[in-house]
Short mmCIF file of C-alpha atoms in Angstrom, two decimals:
data_model
loop_
_atom_site.label_atom_id
_atom_site.label_comp_id
_atom_site.label_asym_id
_atom_site.label_seq_id
_atom_site.Cartn_x
_atom_site.Cartn_y
_atom_site.Cartn_z
CA MET A 757 -6.22 32.88 -15.30
CA ALA A 758 -8.68 30.81 -17.34
CA VAL A 759 -5.81 28.74 -18.73
CA ALA A 760 -4.55 27.98 -15.23
CA ASP A 761 -8.07 26.97 -14.16
CA ALA A 762 -8.43 24.72 -17.19
CA ARG A 763 -5.09 23.07 -16.46
CA ARG A 764 -6.06 22.52 -12.83
CA VAL A 765 -9.40 20.97 -13.84
CA GLU A 766 -7.60 18.79 -16.37
CA PHE A 767 -5.09 17.68 -13.71
CA ILE A 768 -7.85 16.87 -11.23
CA ALA A 769 -9.77 14.91 -13.88
CA LEU A 770 -6.63 12.99 -14.78
CA ARG A 771 -5.91 12.21 -11.14
CA ASN A 772 -9.52 11.12 -10.60
CA SER A 773 -9.48 8.88 -13.66
CA GLN A 774 -6.29 7.22 -12.42
CA THR A 775 -7.99 6.63 -9.07
CA VAL A 776 -11.01 5.12 -10.84
CA TRP A 777 -8.73 2.78 -12.83
CA LYS A 778 -6.87 1.74 -9.68
CA ALA A 779 -10.17 1.02 -7.93
CA THR A 780 -11.46 -0.88 -10.97
CA PHE A 781 -8.37 -3.07 -11.16
CA ALA A 782 -8.45 -3.64 -7.39
CA ILE A 783 -12.06 -4.85 -7.67
CA LEU A 784 -11.21 -7.06 -10.65
CA ASP A 785 -8.27 -8.57 -8.77
CA PHE A 786 -10.51 -9.13 -5.76
CA PHE A 787 -13.10 -11.02 -7.84
CA ARG A 788 -10.35 -12.95 -9.63
CA GLU A 789 -9.04 -14.09 -6.23
CA GLN A 790 -12.51 -15.00 -4.89
CA PRO A 791 -12.91 -18.38 -6.67
CA LYS A 792 -9.46 -19.49 -5.48
CA ARG A 793 -10.33 -18.68 -1.87
CA SER A 794 -13.79 -20.25 -1.96
CA SER A 795 -12.54 -23.41 -3.72
CA LYS A 796 -10.28 -24.10 -0.73
CA VAL A 797 -13.34 -24.06 1.51
CA SER A 798 -15.74 -26.08 -0.65
CA PRO A 799 -15.97 -27.30 -4.26
CA PRO A 800 -17.87 -25.10 -6.73
CA PRO A 801 -21.64 -25.77 -6.90
CA HIS A 802 -21.53 -27.18 -10.43
CA LEU A 803 -19.22 -30.01 -9.27
CA LEU A 804 -21.71 -30.92 -6.58
CA LEU A 805 -24.54 -30.96 -9.13
CA ASP A 806 -22.60 -33.29 -11.47
CA SER A 807 -22.00 -35.84 -8.73
#
């Protein structure tokens, strides 16, 4: 019984860690896309400061 419980906890932890990684990569992709989207709207602030 204890072995089955341990396996279930291990499985849940594994599934949760995969979810955390998916969320992390989704957030990273989102931030990686942000500059591309905002650059279409207006130039980055540092370009405005140079000119």
